[in-house]
């Protein structure tokens, strides 16, 4: 079974600065998807960024980018130019590509990010 | 395009009762997945329905069940409620293929007294 670990429960960043959120995972599969989701206090989960394991290039979405290290099973999220609206809980998630199991997202425990003005 | 909607948003029940939660997916989406979110256990997958069939199931007791209708709307039912069932229940919809993004609803907050 796959597991996702987010070891930092909380982090804080100054507005306009850069912050990196860490995530490690364990799997025996070679092809899979990794995601970062954001859950603001309103609780609606939003996809921030996703990475397909077979792609070596790190995904980027505006101020958000990932550092995907497949051999190390590490998937960190970098938020540049942090904004007050980035304050939320962030979840790292894994999704298999195996038929019959690919609908399930396995989440880490999440990290609460606060942004200081 | 309307997002995923869940009803009710808040619910208070007592132990032993049963509850039904509803999820309406984004138009055109055929897959609905359910997750339970608690402070202690985090987000855990309950089950997924695709075209009215349960396609995947998590490790929850049989008290947790679901179904999907022909219009893709889904319901989940929890019978004989326990205090530990207090949680935020999220549903997510997608077109159903592995490469498709899952879109989450706002959740139903269930409190069991």
Coordinates of N, CA and C in Angstrom, one line a residue:
Chain A
X1 N 0.8 -1.2 0.0 CA 0.0 0.0 0.0 C 0.9 1.2 0.0
X2 N 0.3 2.3 -0.6 CA 1.1 3.5 -0.7 C 0.9 4.3 0.5
X3 N 1.9 5.1 0.9 CA 1.8 6.0 2.1 C 2.4 7.3 1.7
X4 N 1.9 8.4 2.3 CA 2.3 9.7 2.0 C 2.6 10.4 3.4
X5 N 3.8 11.0 3.5 CA 4.2 11.5 4.8 C 4.5 13.0 4.6
X6 N 3.9 13.8 5.5 CA 4.2 15.2 5.6 C 4.6 15.4 7.0
X7 N 5.9 15.6 7.3 CA 6.4 15.6 8.7 C 6.3 16.9 9.4
X8 N 6.1 18.0 8.6 CA 5.9 19.3 9.3 C 4.5 19.6 9.4
X9 N 4.0 19.7 10.6 CA 2.5 20.1 10.8 C 2.2 21.5 10.5
X10 N 3.2 22.4 10.8 CA 2.9 23.8 10.6 C 4.2 24.5 10.0
X11 N 3.9 25.5 9.2 CA 5.0 26.4 8.7 C 4.5 27.8 8.6
X12 N 5.4 28.7 8.7 CA 5.0 30.1 8.6 C 6.0 30.8 7.6
X13 N 5.5 31.8 6.9 CA 6.3 32.5 5.9 C 5.9 34.0 5.9
X14 N 6.9 34.8 5.7 CA 6.6 36.2 5.5 C 6.0 36.5 4.2
X15 N 5.1 37.4 4.1 CA 4.5 37.8 2.8 C 5.6 38.2 1.8
X16 N 5.5 37.8 0.6 CA 6.4 38.1 -0.5 C 7.7 37.1 -0.5
X17 N 7.8 36.4 0.6 CA 9.0 35.4 0.7 C 8.6 34.1 0.0
X18 N 9.6 33.2 0.0 CA 9.4 31.9 -0.6 C 9.4 30.8 0.5
X19 N 8.5 29.9 0.3 CA 8.5 28.8 1.3 C 8.4 27.4 0.6
X20 N 9.0 26.4 1.2 CA 8.9 25.1 0.6 C 8.3 24.1 1.6
X21 N 7.3 23.4 1.1 CA 6.6 22.4 1.9 C 7.1 21.0 1.5
X22 N 7.4 20.2 2.4 CA 8.0 18.9 2.1 C 7.0 17.7 2.1
X23 N 7.2 16.7 1.3 CA 6.4 15.5 1.2 C 7.2 14.4 0.8
X24 N 7.1 13.3 1.4 CA 7.7 12.0 0.9 C 6.6 11.0 0.8
X25 N 6.9 10.0 0.0 CA 5.9 9.0 -0.2 C 6.6 7.6 -0.4
X26 N 5.8 6.6 -0.3 CA 6.3 5.3 -0.5 C 5.4 4.5 -1.4
X27 N 6.0 3.9 -2.4 CA 5.3 3.1 -3.4 C 6.2 2.1 -4.1
X28 N 5.6 1.0 -4.6 CA 6.4 0.1 -5.4 C 6.1 0.3 -6.9
X29 N 5.2 1.2 -7.1 CA 4.7 1.4 -8.5 C 5.7 2.3 -9.2
X30 N 5.8 2.2 -10.5 CA 6.7 3.1 -11.3 C 6.0 4.2 -12.0
X31 N 4.6 4.1 -12.1 CA 3.9 5.2 -12.7 C 2.7 5.6 -11.8
X32 N 2.6 6.9 -11.6 CA 1.6 7.4 -10.6 C 1.5 8.9 -10.8
X33 N 0.6 9.5 -10.1 CA 0.4 10.9 -10.1 C 0.7 11.4 -8.6
X34 N 1.2 12.6 -8.5 CA 1.4 13.2 -7.2 C 0.7 14.6 -7.3
X35 N 0.1 15.0 -6.2 CA -0.7 16.3 -6.2 C -0.3 17.1 -4.9
X36 N -0.5 18.3 -5.1 CA -0.6 19.2 -3.9 C -2.0 19.9 -4.0
X37 N -2.7 19.7 -2.8 CA -4.0 20.3 -2.7 C -4.0 21.4 -1.6
X38 N -4.8 22.4 -1.8 CA -4.9 23.5 -0.8 C -6.3 23.5 -0.2
X39 N -6.4 23.6 1.1 CA -7.7 23.6 1.7 C -7.8 24.9 2.6
X40 N -8.3 25.9 2.1 CA -8.5 27.2 2.9 C -9.4 27.0 4.1
X41 N -9.5 27.9 5.0 CA -10.5 27.8 6.1 C -11.9 27.5 5.6
X42 N -12.3 27.9 4.5 CA -13.7 27.7 4.0 C -13.9 26.2 3.7
X43 N -12.8 25.4 3.6 CA -12.8 24.0 3.5 C -12.9 23.4 2.1
X44 N -13.1 24.2 1.1 CA -13.1 23.7 -0.3 C -11.7 23.3 -0.7
X45 N -11.5 22.1 -1.0 CA -10.2 21.6 -1.5 C -10.0 22.0 -2.9
X46 N -8.8 22.5 -3.2 CA -8.5 23.0 -4.5 C -7.2 22.4 -4.9
X47 N -7.1 21.9 -6.2 CA -5.9 21.4 -6.7 C -4.9 22.6 -7.0
X48 N -3.7 22.4 -6.5 CA -2.7 23.5 -6.7 C -1.8 23.1 -7.9
X49 N -1.3 21.8 -7.9 CA -0.4 21.4 -8.9 C -0.3 19.9 -8.9
X50 N 0.0 19.3 -10.1 CA 0.1 17.9 -10.2 C 1.3 17.5 -11.0
X51 N 1.9 16.3 -10.7 CA 3.0 15.8 -11.4 C 2.8 14.4 -11.8
X52 N 3.1 14.1 -13.0 CA 3.0 12.7 -13.5 C 4.4 12.1 -13.3
X53 N 4.5 10.9 -12.7 CA 5.8 10.3 -12.4 C 6.7 10.0 -13.6
X54 N 6.1 9.8 -14.7 CA 6.9 9.4 -15.9 C 7.5 10.7 -16.5
X55 N 7.1 11.9 -16.1 CA 7.6 13.1 -16.6 C 8.8 13.6 -15.7
X56 N 9.9 13.7 -16.2 CA 11.1 14.2 -15.4 C 11.0 15.7 -15.1
X57 N 10.4 16.4 -16.0 CA 10.3 17.9 -15.8 C 9.4 18.2 -14.6
X58 N 9.9 19.1 -13.7 CA 9.1 19.5 -12.6 C 7.9 20.4 -13.1
X59 N 6.8 20.1 -12.5 CA 5.6 20.9 -12.8 C 5.7 22.3 -12.2
X60 N 5.1 23.3 -12.9 CA 5.0 24.7 -12.4 C 3.7 25.2 -12.8
X61 N 3.1 26.0 -11.9 CA 1.9 26.7 -12.1 C 2.0 28.1 -11.4
X62 N 2.4 29.1 -12.3 CA 2.5 30.4 -11.8 C 3.5 30.5 -10.6
X63 N 3.1 30.9 -9.4 CA 4.0 31.0 -8.3 C 4.3 29.7 -7.6
X64 N 3.7 28.6 -8.1 CA 3.8 27.3 -7.4 C 4.7 26.4 -8.3
X65 N 5.6 25.7 -7.7 CA 6.4 24.8 -8.5 C 6.8 23.6 -7.6
X66 N 7.1 22.5 -8.2 CA 7.5 21.3 -7.4 C 8.9 20.9 -7.6
X67 N 9.5 20.2 -6.7 CA 10.8 19.5 -6.8 C 10.5 18.0 -6.7
X68 N 10.4 17.3 -7.8 CA 10.1 15.9 -7.8 C 11.3 15.1 -7.9
X69 N 11.6 14.3 -6.9 CA 12.8 13.5 -6.9 C 12.3 12.0 -6.8
X70 N 12.2 11.4 -8.0 CA 11.5 10.1 -8.0 C 12.3 9.0 -7.3
X71 N 13.6 9.0 -7.4 CA 14.4 8.0 -6.7 C 14.3 8.2 -5.2
X72 N 14.3 9.4 -4.8 CA 14.2 9.7 -3.3 C 12.8 9.6 -2.8
X73 N 11.8 9.5 -3.7 CA 10.4 9.5 -3.4 C 10.1 10.8 -2.6
X74 N 10.5 11.9 -3.1 CA 10.3 13.2 -2.5 C 9.5 14.1 -3.5
X75 N 8.6 14.9 -2.9 CA 7.8 15.7 -3.8 C 7.5 17.0 -3.0
X76 N 8.3 18.0 -3.1 CA 8.1 19.2 -2.3 C 7.5 20.3 -3.2
X77 N 6.8 21.2 -2.5 CA 6.1 22.3 -3.1 C 6.7 23.6 -2.7
X78 N 7.1 24.4 -3.7 CA 7.7 25.7 -3.5 C 6.7 26.8 -3.9
X79 N 6.4 27.7 -2.9 CA 5.5 28.8 -3.2 C 6.4 30.1 -3.2
X80 N 6.4 30.8 -4.3 CA 7.2 32.0 -4.4 C 6.3 33.2 -4.2
X81 N 6.9 34.3 -3.7 CA 6.2 35.5 -3.6 C 4.9 35.3 -2.8
X82 N 5.0 34.7 -1.6 CA 3.8 34.3 -0.8 C 2.9 35.4 -0.6
X83 N 1.6 35.1 -0.7 CA 0.5 36.1 -0.5 C -0.4 35.7 0.7
X84 N -1.1 36.6 1.2 CA -1.9 36.3 2.4 C -3.0 35.2 2.0
X85 N -3.4 35.2 0.8 CA -4.4 34.2 0.4 C -3.8 32.8 0.2
X86 N -2.5 32.7 0.4 CA -1.9 31.3 0.4 C -2.0 30.6 1.7
X87 N -2.5 31.4 2.7 CA -2.6 30.7 4.0 C -3.7 29.7 4.0
X88 N -3.4 28.5 4.3 CA -4.3 27.3 4.2 C -3.6 26.1 4.7
X89 N -4.4 25.0 4.7 CA -3.8 23.7 4.9 C -3.4 23.1 3.5
X90 N -2.2 22.5 3.4 CA -1.8 22.0 2.2 C -1.6 20.5 2.3
X91 N -2.2 19.7 1.4 CA -2.1 18.3 1.4 C -1.3 17.8 0.2
X92 N -0.4 16.9 0.5 CA 0.3 16.1 -0.6 C -0.5 14.8 -0.8
X93 N -0.7 14.4 -2.0 CA -1.5 13.3 -2.3 C -0.9 12.4 -3.4
X94 N -1.2 11.1 -3.4 CA -0.7 10.2 -4.3 C -1.9 9.5 -5.0
X95 N -1.7 9.2 -6.3 CA -2.8 8.5 -7.0 C -2.2 7.5 -7.9
X96 N -2.6 6.2 -7.8 CA -2.0 5.2 -8.6 C -2.6 5.3 -10.0
X97 N -1.9 4.7 -11.0 CA -2.5 4.6 -12.3 C -3.0 3.1 -12.6
X98 N -2.9 2.3 -11.6 CA -3.3 0.9 -11.7 C -4.9 0.9 -11.9
X99 N -5.3 0.2 -12.9 CA -6.8 0.0 -13.1 C -7.4 -0.6 -11.9
X100 N -8.5 0.0 -11.4 CA -9.2 -0.5 -10.2 C -8.8 0.2 -9.0
X101 N -7.6 0.9 -9.0 CA -7.2 1.6 -7.8 C -6.9 3.0 -8.1
X102 N -7.1 3.4 -9.3 CA -6.7 4.8 -9.7 C -7.6 5.9 -9.4
X103 N -8.8 5.6 -8.8 CA -9.7 6.6 -8.4 C -9.4 7.2 -7.0
X104 N -8.6 6.4 -6.3 CA -8.3 6.7 -4.9 C -7.1 7.7 -4.7
X105 N -7.3 8.7 -4.0 CA -6.2 9.6 -3.6 C -5.8 9.2 -2.2
X106 N -4.5 9.0 -2.0 CA -3.9 8.8 -0.7 C -3.3 10.1 -0.2
X107 N -3.8 10.6 0.9 CA -3.3 12.0 1.4 C -2.3 11.8 2.5
X108 N -1.4 12.8 2.6 CA -0.6 13.0 3.8 C -1.5 13.7 4.8
X109 N -0.9 13.9 6.0 CA -1.7 14.5 7.1 C -1.9 16.0 6.9
X110 N -1.2 16.6 6.1 CA -1.3 18.0 5.8 C -0.4 18.9 6.6
X111 N -0.2 20.1 6.1 CA 0.6 21.1 6.8 C -0.2 22.4 6.8
X112 N -0.2 23.1 7.9 CA -0.9 24.4 8.0 C 0.1 25.5 7.7
X113 N -0.1 26.2 6.7 CA 0.8 27.3 6.3 C 0.1 28.6 6.7
X114 N 0.9 29.4 7.5 CA 0.4 30.8 7.8 C 1.3 31.8 7.1
X115 N 0.7 32.9 6.7 CA 1.5 33.9 6.0 C 1.4 35.2 6.9
X116 N 2.6 35.7 7.2 CA 2.7 36.9 8.1 C 2.7 38.1 7.2
X117 N 1.9 39.1 7.5 CA 1.9 40.4 6.7 C 3.1 41.2 7.0
Chain B
X1 N -19.9 27.1 -15.1 CA -20.2 25.7 -14.8 C -20.3 25.5 -13.3
X2 N -21.4 25.0 -12.8 CA -21.6 24.8 -11.4 C -20.6 23.8 -10.9
X3 N -20.1 24.0 -9.6 CA -19.2 23.1 -9.0 C -19.9 21.9 -8.4
X4 N -19.1 21.2 -7.6 CA -19.7 20.0 -6.9 C -20.5 20.6 -5.7
X5 N -21.7 20.1 -5.5 CA -22.4 20.6 -4.4 C -22.7 19.4 -3.4
X6 N -22.8 19.7 -2.1 CA -23.0 18.7 -1.1 C -24.1 19.2 -0.2
X7 N -25.0 18.4 0.1 CA -26.1 18.7 1.1 C -26.3 17.6 2.1
X8 N -26.6 17.9 3.3 CA -26.6 19.3 3.9 C -25.2 19.7 4.2
X9 N -25.0 21.0 4.5 CA -23.6 21.4 4.8 C -23.3 21.0 6.3
X10 N -24.2 21.0 7.1 CA -24.0 20.7 8.5 C -25.1 19.8 9.0
X11 N -24.7 18.9 9.9 CA -25.7 17.9 10.4 C -25.3 17.5 11.8
X12 N -26.3 17.4 12.7 CA -26.1 16.9 14.0 C -27.0 15.7 14.3
X13 N -26.4 14.6 14.7 CA -27.1 13.4 14.9 C -26.7 12.8 16.3
X14 N -27.4 11.9 16.8 CA -27.1 11.2 18.0 C -26.6 9.8 17.7
X15 N -25.9 9.2 18.6 CA -25.4 7.9 18.5 C -26.5 6.9 18.2
X16 N -26.3 6.0 17.3 CA -27.3 5.0 17.0 C -28.2 5.4 15.8
X17 N -28.2 6.7 15.5 CA -29.1 7.1 14.3 C -28.3 6.8 13.0
X18 N -29.0 7.0 11.9 CA -28.4 6.8 10.6 C -28.5 8.2 9.9
X19 N -27.6 8.3 8.9 CA -27.6 9.6 8.2 C -27.3 9.4 6.7
X20 N -27.9 10.2 5.9 CA -27.6 10.2 4.4 C -27.1 11.5 4.0
X21 N -26.0 11.5 3.3 CA -25.4 12.7 2.7 C -25.5 12.6 1.2
X22 N -25.6 13.8 0.6 CA -25.8 13.8 -0.9 C -24.7 14.6 -1.5
X23 N -24.4 14.2 -2.7 CA -23.3 14.9 -3.5 C -23.8 15.0 -5.0
X24 N -23.8 16.2 -5.5 CA -24.1 16.4 -6.9 C -22.9 16.8 -7.7
X25 N -22.4 15.9 -8.6 CA -21.2 16.2 -9.3 C -21.3 17.3 -10.3
X26 N -20.2 17.7 -10.8 CA -20.2 18.7 -12.0 C -20.8 18.0 -13.2
X27 N -21.6 18.8 -13.9 CA -22.3 18.2 -15.1 C -21.3 17.5 -16.0
X28 N -21.7 16.3 -16.4 CA -20.8 15.5 -17.3 C -19.9 14.6 -16.6
X29 N -19.7 14.8 -15.3 CA -18.8 13.9 -14.5 C -19.5 12.6 -14.2
X30 N -18.9 11.5 -14.3 CA -19.5 10.2 -14.1 C -18.9 9.5 -12.8
X31 N -17.9 10.1 -12.3 CA -17.2 9.5 -11.1 C -17.4 10.3 -9.9
X32 N -17.8 9.7 -8.8 CA -17.9 10.4 -7.5 C -17.2 9.6 -6.5
X33 N -16.3 10.3 -5.8 CA -15.5 9.6 -4.7 C -15.9 10.3 -3.4
X34 N -15.8 9.6 -2.3 CA -16.1 10.1 -1.0 C -14.9 9.9 -0.1
X35 N -14.7 11.0 0.8 CA -13.6 10.9 1.7 C -14.1 11.4 3.1
X36 N -13.5 10.8 4.1 CA -13.7 11.3 5.5 C -12.5 12.0 6.0
X37 N -12.8 13.2 6.5 CA -11.7 14.0 7.1 C -11.9 14.2 8.6
X38 N -10.9 13.8 9.4 CA -10.9 14.0 10.8 C -9.5 14.5 11.2
X39 N -9.5 15.2 12.4 CA -8.2 15.7 12.8 C -7.2 14.6 13.1
X40 N -7.7 13.5 13.6 CA -6.8 12.4 14.0 C -6.3 11.6 12.8
X41 N -7.2 11.2 12.0 CA -6.9 10.3 10.9 C -6.6 11.0 9.5
X42 N -6.9 12.3 9.5 CA -6.7 13.0 8.2 C -7.8 12.6 7.2
X43 N -7.4 12.6 5.9 CA -8.3 12.4 4.8 C -8.2 10.9 4.5
X44 N -9.3 10.2 4.5 CA -9.3 8.8 4.2 C -10.4 8.5 3.1
X45 N -10.0 7.7 2.2 CA -10.9 7.3 1.1 C -12.0 6.3 1.5
X46 N -13.2 6.7 1.2 CA -14.3 5.8 1.6 C -14.7 4.8 0.4
X47 N -15.1 5.4 -0.7 CA -15.4 4.6 -1.9 C -15.6 5.6 -3.1
X48 N -15.6 4.9 -4.3 CA -15.8 5.6 -5.5 C -16.9 4.9 -6.3
X49 N -17.8 5.7 -6.9 CA -18.8 5.2 -7.8 C -18.6 5.8 -9.2
X50 N -18.8 4.9 -10.2 CA -18.6 5.3 -11.6 C -19.7 4.6 -12.3
X51 N -20.5 5.4 -13.0 CA -21.6 4.9 -13.8 C -22.5 3.9 -13.0
X52 N -22.8 4.4 -11.8 CA -23.8 3.7 -10.8 C -23.2 2.4 -10.2
X53 N -21.9 2.1 -10.4 CA -21.2 1.0 -9.9 C -20.1 1.4 -8.9
X54 N -20.0 0.7 -7.8 CA -18.9 1.0 -6.9 C -17.6 0.4 -7.6
X55 N -16.7 1.2 -7.8 CA -15.5 0.8 -8.5 C -14.3 0.6 -7.6
X56 N -14.3 1.3 -6.4 CA -13.2 1.1 -5.5 C -13.7 1.4 -4.1
X57 N -13.1 0.8 -3.1 CA -13.6 0.9 -1.7 C -12.4 1.0 -0.8
X58 N -12.6 1.8 0.2 CA -11.5 2.0 1.2 C -11.8 1.0 2.4
X59 N -11.0 1.2 3.5 CA -11.2 0.3 4.6 C -12.1 0.9 5.7
X60 N -13.3 0.9 5.4 CA -14.3 1.3 6.4 C -15.3 0.2 6.6
X61 N -15.9 0.2 7.8 CA -16.9 -0.9 8.2 C -18.1 -0.8 7.3
X62 N -18.9 -1.9 7.3 CA -20.0 -2.0 6.4 C -21.1 -1.0 6.8
X63 N -21.0 -0.3 7.9 CA -22.0 0.7 8.2 C -21.9 1.9 7.2
X64 N -20.8 2.0 6.6 CA -20.7 3.0 5.5 C -21.1 2.5 4.2
X65 N -22.0 3.0 3.5 CA -22.4 2.5 2.2 C -22.7 3.7 1.3
X66 N -22.8 3.4 0.1 CA -23.2 4.5 -0.9 C -23.9 4.0 -2.1
X67 N -24.3 4.9 -2.9 CA -24.9 4.5 -4.2 C -24.8 5.7 -5.1
X68 N -25.0 5.4 -6.4 CA -25.0 6.5 -7.4 C -26.2 6.3 -8.3
X69 N -26.8 7.4 -8.6 CA -28.0 7.4 -9.5 C -27.6 7.6 -11.0
X70 N -28.6 7.4 -11.8 CA -28.3 7.5 -13.2 C -27.9 8.9 -13.7
X71 N -28.2 9.9 -12.9 CA -27.8 11.3 -13.2 C -26.4 11.6 -12.6
X72 N -25.7 10.6 -12.0 CA -24.4 10.6 -11.4 C -24.4 11.2 -10.0
X73 N -25.6 11.7 -9.5 CA -25.6 12.1 -8.1 C -25.4 10.9 -7.2
X74 N -24.7 11.2 -6.1 CA -24.4 10.1 -5.2 C -24.8 10.4 -3.8
X75 N -25.1 9.3 -3.1 CA -25.4 9.5 -1.7 C -24.6 8.5 -0.9
X76 N -24.2 8.9 0.3 CA -23.6 7.9 1.2 C -24.4 7.9 2.5
X77 N -24.4 6.7 3.0 CA -25.2 6.4 4.2 C -24.4 5.9 5.3
X78 N -24.6 6.4 6.5 CA -23.9 5.8 7.7 C -24.9 5.3 8.6
X79 N -24.9 4.1 8.9 CA -25.9 3.5 9.9 C -25.3 3.4 11.3
X80 N -26.2 3.3 12.3 CA -25.7 3.1 13.6 C -24.5 4.0 14.0
X81 N -24.8 5.3 13.9 CA -23.7 6.3 14.1 C -23.0 6.1 15.4
X82 N -21.7 6.3 15.4 CA -20.8 6.3 16.5 C -20.2 7.7 16.7
X83 N -19.7 8.0 17.9 CA -19.1 9.3 18.1 C -17.9 9.5 17.2
X84 N -17.2 8.5 16.9 CA -16.0 8.6 16.0 C -16.4 8.9 14.6
X85 N -17.7 8.8 14.2 CA -18.1 9.2 12.8 C -18.1 10.7 12.6
X86 N -18.0 11.4 13.7 CA -18.0 12.9 13.6 C -16.8 13.3 12.7
X87 N -17.1 14.0 11.6 CA -16.1 14.3 10.6 C -16.6 15.2 9.6
X88 N -15.7 15.7 8.7 CA -16.1 16.4 7.5 C -16.1 15.4 6.4
X89 N -17.2 15.2 5.7 CA -17.3 14.3 4.6 C -17.2 15.0 3.3
X90 N -16.2 14.7 2.5 CA -16.0 15.4 1.2 C -16.3 14.4 0.1
X91 N -16.9 15.0 -0.9 CA -17.0 14.2 -2.2 C -16.3 14.9 -3.3
X92 N -15.8 14.2 -4.2 CA -15.1 14.7 -5.4 C -15.6 14.1 -6.6
X93 N -15.7 14.9 -7.7 CA -16.2 14.3 -8.9 C -15.2 14.5 -10.0
X94 N -15.2 13.6 -11.0 CA -14.4 13.7 -12.2 C -15.0 13.0 -13.4
X95 N -14.4 13.1 -14.5 CA -14.9 12.3 -15.7 C -14.6 10.8 -15.5
X96 N -13.7 10.5 -14.7 CA -13.5 9.1 -14.3 C -12.3 8.4 -14.9
X97 N -11.5 9.1 -15.7 CA -10.3 8.5 -16.1 C -9.1 8.9 -15.2
X98 N -8.1 8.1 -15.2 CA -7.0 8.3 -14.3 C -6.4 9.7 -14.5
X99 N -6.4 10.2 -15.7 CA -5.7 11.5 -15.9 C -6.6 12.7 -15.6
X100 N -7.8 12.4 -15.3 CA -8.8 13.5 -15.0 C -8.6 14.0 -13.6
X101 N -8.7 15.3 -13.5 CA -8.7 16.0 -12.2 C -10.0 15.7 -11.4
X102 N -9.8 15.5 -10.1 CA -11.0 15.4 -9.2 C -11.3 16.8 -8.6
X103 N -12.5 17.2 -8.6 CA -13.0 18.4 -8.1 C -13.8 18.2 -6.8
X104 N -13.4 18.9 -5.8 CA -14.0 18.6 -4.5 C -15.2 19.5 -4.2
X105 N -16.1 19.0 -3.4 CA -17.2 19.8 -2.9 C -16.8 20.5 -1.6
X106 N -17.7 21.3 -1.0 CA -17.4 22.0 0.2 C -17.5 21.1 1.5
X107 N -18.1 20.0 1.3 CA -18.1 19.0 2.5 C -19.4 19.1 3.3
X108 N -19.7 18.1 4.0 CA -20.8 18.1 5.0 C -20.1 17.8 6.3
X109 N -20.3 18.7 7.3 CA -19.8 18.5 8.6 C -20.8 17.8 9.4
X110 N -20.5 16.5 9.8 CA -21.4 15.7 10.6 C -20.9 15.7 12.1
X111 N -21.7 16.0 13.0 CA -21.4 15.9 14.4 C -22.3 14.8 15.0
X112 N -21.7 13.9 15.7 CA -22.5 12.8 16.4 C -22.4 13.0 17.9
X113 N -23.5 13.2 18.5 CA -23.6 13.5 20.0 C -23.9 12.2 20.8

